[in-house]
GROMACS .gro file of N, CA, C and O in nm:
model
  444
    1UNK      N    1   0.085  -0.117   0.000
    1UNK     CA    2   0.000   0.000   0.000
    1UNK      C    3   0.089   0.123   0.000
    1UNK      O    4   0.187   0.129   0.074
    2UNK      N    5   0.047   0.249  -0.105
    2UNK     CA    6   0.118   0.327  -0.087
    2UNK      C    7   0.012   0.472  -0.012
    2UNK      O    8  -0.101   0.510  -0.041
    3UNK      N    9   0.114   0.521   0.090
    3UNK     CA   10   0.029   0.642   0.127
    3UNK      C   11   0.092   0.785   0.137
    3UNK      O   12   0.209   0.792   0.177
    4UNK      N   13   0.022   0.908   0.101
    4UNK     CA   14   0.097   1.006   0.081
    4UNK      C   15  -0.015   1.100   0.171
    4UNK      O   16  -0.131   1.067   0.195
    5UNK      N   17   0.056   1.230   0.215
    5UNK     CA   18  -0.049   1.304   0.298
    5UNK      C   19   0.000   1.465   0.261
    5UNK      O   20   0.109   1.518   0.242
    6UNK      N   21  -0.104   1.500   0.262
    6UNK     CA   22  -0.132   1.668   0.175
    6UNK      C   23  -0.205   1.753   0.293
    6UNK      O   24  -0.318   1.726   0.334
    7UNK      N   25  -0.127   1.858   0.340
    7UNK     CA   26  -0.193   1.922   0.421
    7UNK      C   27  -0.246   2.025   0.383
    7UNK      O   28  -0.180   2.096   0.309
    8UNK      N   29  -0.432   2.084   0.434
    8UNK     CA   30  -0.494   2.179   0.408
    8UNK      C   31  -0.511   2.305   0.547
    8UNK      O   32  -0.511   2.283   0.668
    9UNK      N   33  -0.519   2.395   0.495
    9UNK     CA   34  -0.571   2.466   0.629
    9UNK      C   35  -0.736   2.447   0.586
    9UNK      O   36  -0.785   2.420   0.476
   10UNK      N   37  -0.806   2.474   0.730
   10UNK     CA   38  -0.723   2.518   0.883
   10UNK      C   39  -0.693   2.348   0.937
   10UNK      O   40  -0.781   2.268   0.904
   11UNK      N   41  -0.619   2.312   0.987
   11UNK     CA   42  -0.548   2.190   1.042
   11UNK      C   43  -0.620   2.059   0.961
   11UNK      O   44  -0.644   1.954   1.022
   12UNK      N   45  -0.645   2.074   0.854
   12UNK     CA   46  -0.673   1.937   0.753
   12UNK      C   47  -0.581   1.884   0.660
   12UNK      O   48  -0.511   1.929   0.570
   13UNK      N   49  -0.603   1.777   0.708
   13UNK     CA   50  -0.511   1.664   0.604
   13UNK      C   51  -0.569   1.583   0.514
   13UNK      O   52  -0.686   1.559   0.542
   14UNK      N   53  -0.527   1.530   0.408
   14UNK     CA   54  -0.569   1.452   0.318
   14UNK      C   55  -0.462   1.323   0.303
   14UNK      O   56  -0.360   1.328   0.234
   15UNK      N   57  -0.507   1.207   0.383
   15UNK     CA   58  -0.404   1.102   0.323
   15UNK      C   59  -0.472   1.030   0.187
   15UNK      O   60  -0.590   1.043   0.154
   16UNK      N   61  -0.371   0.952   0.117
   16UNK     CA   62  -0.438   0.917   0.016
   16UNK      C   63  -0.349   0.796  -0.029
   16UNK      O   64  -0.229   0.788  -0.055
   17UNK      N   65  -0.463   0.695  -0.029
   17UNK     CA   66  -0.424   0.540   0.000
   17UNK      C   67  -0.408   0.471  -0.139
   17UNK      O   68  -0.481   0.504  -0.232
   18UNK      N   69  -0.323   0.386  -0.150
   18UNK     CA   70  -0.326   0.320  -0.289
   18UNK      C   71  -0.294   0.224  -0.288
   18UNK      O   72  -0.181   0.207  -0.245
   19UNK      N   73  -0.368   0.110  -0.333
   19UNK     CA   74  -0.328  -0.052  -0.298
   19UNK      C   75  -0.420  -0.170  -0.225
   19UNK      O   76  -0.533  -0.188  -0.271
   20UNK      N   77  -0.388  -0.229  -0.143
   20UNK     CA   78  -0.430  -0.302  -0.060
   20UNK      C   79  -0.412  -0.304   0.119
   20UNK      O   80  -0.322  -0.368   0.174
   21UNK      N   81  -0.507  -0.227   0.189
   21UNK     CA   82  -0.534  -0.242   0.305
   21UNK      C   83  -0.574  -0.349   0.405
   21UNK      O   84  -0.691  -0.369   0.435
   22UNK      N   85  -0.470  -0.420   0.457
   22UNK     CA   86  -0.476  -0.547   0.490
   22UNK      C   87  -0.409  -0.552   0.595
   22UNK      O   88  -0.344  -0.451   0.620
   23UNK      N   89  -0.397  -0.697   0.715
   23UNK     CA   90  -0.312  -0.701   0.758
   23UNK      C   91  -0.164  -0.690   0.780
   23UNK      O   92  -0.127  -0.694   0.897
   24UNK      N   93  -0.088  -0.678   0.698
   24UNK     CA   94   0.009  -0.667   0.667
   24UNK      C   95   0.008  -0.507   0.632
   24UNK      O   96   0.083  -0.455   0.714
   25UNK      N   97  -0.045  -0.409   0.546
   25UNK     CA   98  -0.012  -0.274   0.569
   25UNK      C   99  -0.132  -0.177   0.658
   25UNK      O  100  -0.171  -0.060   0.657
   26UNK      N  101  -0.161  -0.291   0.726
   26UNK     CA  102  -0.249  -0.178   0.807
   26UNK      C  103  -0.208  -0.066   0.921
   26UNK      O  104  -0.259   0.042   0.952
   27UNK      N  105  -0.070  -0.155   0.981
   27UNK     CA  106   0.018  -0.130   1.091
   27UNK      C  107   0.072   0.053   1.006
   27UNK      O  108   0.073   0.154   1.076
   28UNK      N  109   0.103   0.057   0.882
   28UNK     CA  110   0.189   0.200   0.853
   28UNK      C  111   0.067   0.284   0.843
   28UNK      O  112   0.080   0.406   0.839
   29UNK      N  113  -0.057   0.226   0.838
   29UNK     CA  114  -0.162   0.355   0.777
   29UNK      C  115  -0.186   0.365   0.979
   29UNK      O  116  -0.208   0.472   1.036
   30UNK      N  117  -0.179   0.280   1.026
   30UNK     CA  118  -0.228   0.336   1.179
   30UNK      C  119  -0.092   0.449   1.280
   30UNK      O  120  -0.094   0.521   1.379
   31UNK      N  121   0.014   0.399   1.172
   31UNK     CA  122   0.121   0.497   1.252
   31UNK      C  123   0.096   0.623   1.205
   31UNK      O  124   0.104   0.715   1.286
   32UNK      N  125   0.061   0.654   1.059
   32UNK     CA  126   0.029   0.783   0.961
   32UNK      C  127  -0.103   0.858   1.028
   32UNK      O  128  -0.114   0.981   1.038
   33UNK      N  129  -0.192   0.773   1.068
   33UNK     CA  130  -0.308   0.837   1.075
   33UNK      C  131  -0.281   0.872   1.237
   33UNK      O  132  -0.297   0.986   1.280
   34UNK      N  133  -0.243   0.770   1.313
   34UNK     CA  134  -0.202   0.802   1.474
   34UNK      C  135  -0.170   0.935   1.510
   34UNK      O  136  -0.225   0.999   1.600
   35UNK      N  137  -0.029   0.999   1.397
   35UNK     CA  138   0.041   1.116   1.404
   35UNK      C  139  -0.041   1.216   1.385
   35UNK      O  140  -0.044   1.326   1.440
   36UNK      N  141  -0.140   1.146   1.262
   36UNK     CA  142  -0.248   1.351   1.262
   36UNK      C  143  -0.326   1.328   1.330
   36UNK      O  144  -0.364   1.432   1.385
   37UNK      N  145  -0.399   1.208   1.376
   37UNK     CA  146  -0.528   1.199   1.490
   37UNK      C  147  -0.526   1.238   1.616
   37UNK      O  148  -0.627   1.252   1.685
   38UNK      N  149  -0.360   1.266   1.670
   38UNK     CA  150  -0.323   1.332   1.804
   38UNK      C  151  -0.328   1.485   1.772
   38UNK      O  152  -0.346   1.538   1.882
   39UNK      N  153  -0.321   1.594   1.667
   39UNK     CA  154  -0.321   1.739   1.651
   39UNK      C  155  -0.471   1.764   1.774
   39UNK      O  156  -0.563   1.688   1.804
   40UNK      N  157  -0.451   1.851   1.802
   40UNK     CA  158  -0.562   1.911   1.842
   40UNK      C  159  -0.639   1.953   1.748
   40UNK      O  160  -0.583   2.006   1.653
   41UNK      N  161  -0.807   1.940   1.746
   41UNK     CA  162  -0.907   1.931   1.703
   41UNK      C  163  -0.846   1.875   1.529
   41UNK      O  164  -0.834   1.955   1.436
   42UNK      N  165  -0.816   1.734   1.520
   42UNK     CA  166  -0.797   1.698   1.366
   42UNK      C  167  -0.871   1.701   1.278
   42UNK      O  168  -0.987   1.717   1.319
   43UNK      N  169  -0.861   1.693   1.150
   43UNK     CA  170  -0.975   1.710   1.055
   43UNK      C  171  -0.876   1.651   0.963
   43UNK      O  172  -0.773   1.707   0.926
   44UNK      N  173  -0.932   1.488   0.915
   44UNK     CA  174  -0.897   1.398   0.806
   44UNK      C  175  -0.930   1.359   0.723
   44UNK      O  176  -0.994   1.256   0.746
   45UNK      N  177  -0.921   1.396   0.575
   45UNK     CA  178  -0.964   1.323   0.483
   45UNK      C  179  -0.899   1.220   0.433
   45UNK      O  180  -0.793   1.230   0.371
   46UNK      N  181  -0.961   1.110   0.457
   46UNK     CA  182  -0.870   0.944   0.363
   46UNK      C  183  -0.977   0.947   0.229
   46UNK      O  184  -1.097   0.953   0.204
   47UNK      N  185  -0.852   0.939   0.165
   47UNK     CA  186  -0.883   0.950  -0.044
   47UNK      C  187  -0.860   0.817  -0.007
   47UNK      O  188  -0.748   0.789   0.037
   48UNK      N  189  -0.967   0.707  -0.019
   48UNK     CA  190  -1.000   0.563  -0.032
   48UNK      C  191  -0.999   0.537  -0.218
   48UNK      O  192  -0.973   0.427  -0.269
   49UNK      N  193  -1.022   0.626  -0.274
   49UNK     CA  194  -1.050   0.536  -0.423
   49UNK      C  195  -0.964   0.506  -0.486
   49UNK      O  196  -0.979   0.487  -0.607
   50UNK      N  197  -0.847   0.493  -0.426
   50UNK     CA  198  -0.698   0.362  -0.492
   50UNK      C  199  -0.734   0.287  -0.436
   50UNK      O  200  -0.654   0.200  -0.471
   51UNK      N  201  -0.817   0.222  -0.345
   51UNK     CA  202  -0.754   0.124  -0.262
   51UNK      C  203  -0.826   0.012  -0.323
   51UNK      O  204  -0.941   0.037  -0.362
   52UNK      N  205  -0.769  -0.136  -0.344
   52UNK     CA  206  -0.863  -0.216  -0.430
   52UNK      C  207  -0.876  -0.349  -0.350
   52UNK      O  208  -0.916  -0.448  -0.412
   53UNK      N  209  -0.833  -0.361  -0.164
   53UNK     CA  210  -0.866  -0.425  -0.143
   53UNK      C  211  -0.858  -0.353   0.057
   53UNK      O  212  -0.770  -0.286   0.111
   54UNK      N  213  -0.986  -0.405   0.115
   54UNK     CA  214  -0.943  -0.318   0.261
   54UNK      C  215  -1.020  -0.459   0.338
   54UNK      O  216  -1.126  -0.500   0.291
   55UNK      N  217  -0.956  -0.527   0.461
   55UNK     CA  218  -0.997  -0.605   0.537
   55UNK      C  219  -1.040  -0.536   0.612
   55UNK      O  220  -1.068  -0.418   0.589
   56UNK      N  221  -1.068  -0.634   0.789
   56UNK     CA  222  -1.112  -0.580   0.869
   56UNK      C  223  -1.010  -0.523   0.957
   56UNK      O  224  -1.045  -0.436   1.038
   57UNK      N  225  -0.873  -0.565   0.948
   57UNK     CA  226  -0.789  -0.502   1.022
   57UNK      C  227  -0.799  -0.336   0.965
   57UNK      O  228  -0.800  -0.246   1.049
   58UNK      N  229  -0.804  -0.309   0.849
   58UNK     CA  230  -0.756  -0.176   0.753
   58UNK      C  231  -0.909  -0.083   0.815
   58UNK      O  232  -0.912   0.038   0.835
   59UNK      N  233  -1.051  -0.201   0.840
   59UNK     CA  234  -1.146  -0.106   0.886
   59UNK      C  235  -1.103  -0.068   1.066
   59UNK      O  236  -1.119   0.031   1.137
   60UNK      N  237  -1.068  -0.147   1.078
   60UNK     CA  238  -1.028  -0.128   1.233
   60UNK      C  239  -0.949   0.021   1.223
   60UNK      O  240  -1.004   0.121   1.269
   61UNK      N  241  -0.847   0.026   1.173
   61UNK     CA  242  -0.732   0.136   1.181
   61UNK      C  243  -0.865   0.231   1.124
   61UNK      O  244  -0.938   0.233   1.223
   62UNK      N  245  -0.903   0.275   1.062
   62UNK     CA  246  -0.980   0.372   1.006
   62UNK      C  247  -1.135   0.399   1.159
   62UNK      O  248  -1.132   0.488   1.244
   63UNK      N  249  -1.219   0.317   1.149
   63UNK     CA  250  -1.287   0.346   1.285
   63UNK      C  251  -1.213   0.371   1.395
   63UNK      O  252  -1.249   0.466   1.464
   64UNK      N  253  -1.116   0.307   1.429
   64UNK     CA  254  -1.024   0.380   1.515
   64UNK      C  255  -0.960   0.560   1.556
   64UNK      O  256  -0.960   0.654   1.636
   65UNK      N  257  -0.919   0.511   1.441
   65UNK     CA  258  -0.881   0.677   1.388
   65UNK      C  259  -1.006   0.803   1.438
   65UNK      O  260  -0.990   0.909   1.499
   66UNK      N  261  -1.116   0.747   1.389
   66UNK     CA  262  -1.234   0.837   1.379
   66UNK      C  263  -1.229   0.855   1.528
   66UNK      O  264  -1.221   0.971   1.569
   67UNK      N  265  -1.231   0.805   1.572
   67UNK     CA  266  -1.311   0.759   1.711
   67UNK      C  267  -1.194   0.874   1.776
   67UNK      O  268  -1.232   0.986   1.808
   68UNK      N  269  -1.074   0.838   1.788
   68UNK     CA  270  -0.974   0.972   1.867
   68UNK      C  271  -0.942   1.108   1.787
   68UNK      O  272  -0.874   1.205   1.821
   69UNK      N  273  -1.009   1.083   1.678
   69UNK     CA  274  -1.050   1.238   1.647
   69UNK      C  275  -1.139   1.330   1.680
   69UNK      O  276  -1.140   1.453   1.686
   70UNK      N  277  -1.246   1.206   1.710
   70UNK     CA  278  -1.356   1.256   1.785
   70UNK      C  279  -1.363   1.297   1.926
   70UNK      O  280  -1.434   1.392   1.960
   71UNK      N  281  -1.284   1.224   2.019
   71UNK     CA  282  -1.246   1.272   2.164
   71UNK      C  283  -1.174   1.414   2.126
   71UNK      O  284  -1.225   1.512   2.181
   72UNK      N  285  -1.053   1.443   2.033
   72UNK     CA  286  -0.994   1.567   2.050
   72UNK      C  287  -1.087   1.650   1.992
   72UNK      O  288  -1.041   1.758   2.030
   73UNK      N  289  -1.187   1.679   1.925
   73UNK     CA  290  -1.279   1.779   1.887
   73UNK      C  291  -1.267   1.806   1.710
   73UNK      O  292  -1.278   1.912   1.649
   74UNK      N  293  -1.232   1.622   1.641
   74UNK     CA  294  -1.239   1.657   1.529
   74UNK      C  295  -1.251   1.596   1.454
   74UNK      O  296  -1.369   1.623   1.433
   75UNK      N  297  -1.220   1.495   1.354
   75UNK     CA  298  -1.305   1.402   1.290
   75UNK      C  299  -1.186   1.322   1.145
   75UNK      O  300  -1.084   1.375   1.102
   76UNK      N  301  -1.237   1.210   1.106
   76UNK     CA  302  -1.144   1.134   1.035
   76UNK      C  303  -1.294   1.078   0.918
   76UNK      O  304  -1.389   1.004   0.945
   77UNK      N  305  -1.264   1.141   0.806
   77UNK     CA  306  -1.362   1.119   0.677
   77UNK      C  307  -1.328   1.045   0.537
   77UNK      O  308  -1.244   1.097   0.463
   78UNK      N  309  -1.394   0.918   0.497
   78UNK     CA  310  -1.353   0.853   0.407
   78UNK      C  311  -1.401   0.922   0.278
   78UNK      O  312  -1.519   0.958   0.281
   79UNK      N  313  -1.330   0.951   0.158
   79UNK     CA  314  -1.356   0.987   0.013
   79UNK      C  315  -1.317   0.926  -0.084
   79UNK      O  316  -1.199   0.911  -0.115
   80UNK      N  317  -1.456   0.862  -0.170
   80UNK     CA  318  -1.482   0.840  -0.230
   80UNK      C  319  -1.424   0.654  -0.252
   80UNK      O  320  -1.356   0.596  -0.337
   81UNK      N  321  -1.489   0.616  -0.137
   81UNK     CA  322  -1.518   0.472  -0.137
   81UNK      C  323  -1.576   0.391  -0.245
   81UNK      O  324  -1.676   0.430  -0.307
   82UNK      N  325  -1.512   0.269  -0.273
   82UNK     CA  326  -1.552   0.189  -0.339
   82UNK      C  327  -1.677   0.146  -0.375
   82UNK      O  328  -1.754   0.211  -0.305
   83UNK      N  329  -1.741   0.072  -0.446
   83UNK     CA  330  -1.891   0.035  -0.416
   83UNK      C  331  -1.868  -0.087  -0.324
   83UNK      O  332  -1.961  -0.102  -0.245
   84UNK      N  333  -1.773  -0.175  -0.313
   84UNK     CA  334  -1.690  -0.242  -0.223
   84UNK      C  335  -1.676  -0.203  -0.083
   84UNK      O  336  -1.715  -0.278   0.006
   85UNK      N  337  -1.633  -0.111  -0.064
   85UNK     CA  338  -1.584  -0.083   0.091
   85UNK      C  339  -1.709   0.027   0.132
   85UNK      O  340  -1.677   0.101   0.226
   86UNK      N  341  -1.817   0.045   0.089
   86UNK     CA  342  -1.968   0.107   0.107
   86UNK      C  343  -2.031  -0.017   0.152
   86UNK      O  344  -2.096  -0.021   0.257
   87UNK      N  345  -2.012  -0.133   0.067
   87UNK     CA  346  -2.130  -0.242   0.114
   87UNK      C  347  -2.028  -0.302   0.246
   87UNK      O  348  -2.063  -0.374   0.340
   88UNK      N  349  -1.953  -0.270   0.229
   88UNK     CA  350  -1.859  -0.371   0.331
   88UNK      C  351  -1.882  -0.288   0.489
   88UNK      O  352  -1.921  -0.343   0.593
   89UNK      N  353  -1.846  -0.140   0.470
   89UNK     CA  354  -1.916  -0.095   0.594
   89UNK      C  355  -2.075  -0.101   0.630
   89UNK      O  356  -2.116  -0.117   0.745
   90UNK      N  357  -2.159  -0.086   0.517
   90UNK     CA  358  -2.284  -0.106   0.570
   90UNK      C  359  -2.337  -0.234   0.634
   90UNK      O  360  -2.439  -0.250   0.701
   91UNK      N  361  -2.233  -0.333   0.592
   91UNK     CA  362  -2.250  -0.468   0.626
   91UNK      C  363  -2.192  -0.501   0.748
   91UNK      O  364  -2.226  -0.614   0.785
   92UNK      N  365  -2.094  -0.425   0.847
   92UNK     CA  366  -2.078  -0.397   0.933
   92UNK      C  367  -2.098  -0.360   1.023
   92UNK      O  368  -2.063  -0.398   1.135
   93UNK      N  369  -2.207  -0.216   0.966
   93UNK     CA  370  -2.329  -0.140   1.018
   93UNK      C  371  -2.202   0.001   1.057
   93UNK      O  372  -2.204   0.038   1.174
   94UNK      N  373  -2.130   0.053   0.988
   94UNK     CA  374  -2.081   0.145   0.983
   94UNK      C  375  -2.071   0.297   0.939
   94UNK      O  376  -2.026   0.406   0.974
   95UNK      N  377  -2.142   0.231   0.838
   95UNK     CA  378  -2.197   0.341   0.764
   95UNK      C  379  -2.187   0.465   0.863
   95UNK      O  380  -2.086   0.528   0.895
   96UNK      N  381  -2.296   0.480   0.897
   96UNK     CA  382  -2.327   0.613   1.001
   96UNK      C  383  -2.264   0.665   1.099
   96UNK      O  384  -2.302   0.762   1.164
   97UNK      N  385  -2.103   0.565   1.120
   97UNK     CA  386  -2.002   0.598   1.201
   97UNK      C  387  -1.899   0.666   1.172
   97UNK      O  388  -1.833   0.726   1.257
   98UNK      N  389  -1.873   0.665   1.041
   98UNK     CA  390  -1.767   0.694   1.001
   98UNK      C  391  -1.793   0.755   0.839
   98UNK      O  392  -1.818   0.682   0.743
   99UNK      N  393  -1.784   0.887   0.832
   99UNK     CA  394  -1.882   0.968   0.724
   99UNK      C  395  -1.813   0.911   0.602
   99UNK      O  396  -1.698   0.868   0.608
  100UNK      N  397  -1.885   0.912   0.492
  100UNK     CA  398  -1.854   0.903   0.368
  100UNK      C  399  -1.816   0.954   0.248
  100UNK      O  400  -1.747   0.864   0.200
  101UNK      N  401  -1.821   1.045   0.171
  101UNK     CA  402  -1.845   1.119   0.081
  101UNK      C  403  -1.773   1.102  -0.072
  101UNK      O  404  -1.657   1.068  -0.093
  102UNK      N  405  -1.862   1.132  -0.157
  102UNK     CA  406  -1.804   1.096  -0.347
  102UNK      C  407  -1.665   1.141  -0.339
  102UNK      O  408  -1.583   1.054  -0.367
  103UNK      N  409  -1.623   1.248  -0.309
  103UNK     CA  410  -1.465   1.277  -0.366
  103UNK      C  411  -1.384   1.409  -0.233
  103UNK      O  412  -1.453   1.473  -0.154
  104UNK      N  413  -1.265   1.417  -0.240
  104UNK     CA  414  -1.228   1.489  -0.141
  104UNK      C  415  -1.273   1.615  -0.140
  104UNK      O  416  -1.290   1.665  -0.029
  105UNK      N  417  -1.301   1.695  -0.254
  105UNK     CA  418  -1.359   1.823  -0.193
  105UNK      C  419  -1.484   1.785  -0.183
  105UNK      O  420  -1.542   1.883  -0.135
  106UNK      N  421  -1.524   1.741  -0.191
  106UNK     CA  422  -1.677   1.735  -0.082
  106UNK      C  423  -1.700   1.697   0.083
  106UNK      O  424  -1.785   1.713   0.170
  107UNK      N  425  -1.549   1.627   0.062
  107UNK     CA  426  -1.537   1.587   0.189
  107UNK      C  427  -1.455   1.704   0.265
  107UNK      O  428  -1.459   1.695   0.388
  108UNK      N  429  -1.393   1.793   0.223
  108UNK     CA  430  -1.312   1.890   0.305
  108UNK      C  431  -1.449   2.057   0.290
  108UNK      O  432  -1.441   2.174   0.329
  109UNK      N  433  -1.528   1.999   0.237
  109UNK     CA  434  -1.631   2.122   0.194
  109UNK      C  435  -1.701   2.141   0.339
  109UNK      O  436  -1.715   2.238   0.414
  110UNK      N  437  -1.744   1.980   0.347
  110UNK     CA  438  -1.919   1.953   0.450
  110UNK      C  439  -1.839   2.015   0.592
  110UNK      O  440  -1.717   2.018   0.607
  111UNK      N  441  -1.925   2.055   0.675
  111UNK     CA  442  -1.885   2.114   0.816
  111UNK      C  443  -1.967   2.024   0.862
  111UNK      O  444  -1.986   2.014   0.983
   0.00000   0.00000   0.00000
């Protein structure tokens, strides 16, 4: 998996995933996302539409993420998910946990 991260103001990031999210590279996306999910009040966009394969470890690191963005006063947003990793969270029942949206500026738009 390859990942690269683009910073926006005011304190937003955009990582952007390419490959396969799996056990095996889930461990570098949780050290990447760890580092911006500690900023005070974070604001994350993950560009999901490289990614062509995401287990449950890769959903783990990602609900994770959300979840201590949310204690610091800020939030971790997936863009532009697969039709794959849509049914895979709804099948999870995730959906509504962890926001969604078609492409990154929509996702760095919504307040």
């Amino acid at each position: 998996m390859q990942v690269s991260v683009a910073h926006h103001p005011p304190n937003t990031a955009v990582l952007v995933l390419r490959g396969s999210l799996d056990i095996d590279t889930a461990p570098a996306l949780k050290a990447n996302l760890g580092r911006l999910v500690e900023r005070p009040a974070p604001r994350v966009v993950v560009d999901v539409a490289g990614l062509d394969f995401c287990d449950s470890m890769g959903v783990g690191v990602l609900v994770t993420a959300h979840g201590r963005a949310m204690e610091r006063g800020g939030w971790v947003r997936l863009a532009a998910p697969s039709g794959f990793l849509r049914r895979l969270f709804d099948t999870l029942g995730l959906s509504d946990h962890l926001p969604m949206f078609p492409d990154v500026a929509t996702a760095l738009k919504e307040e």
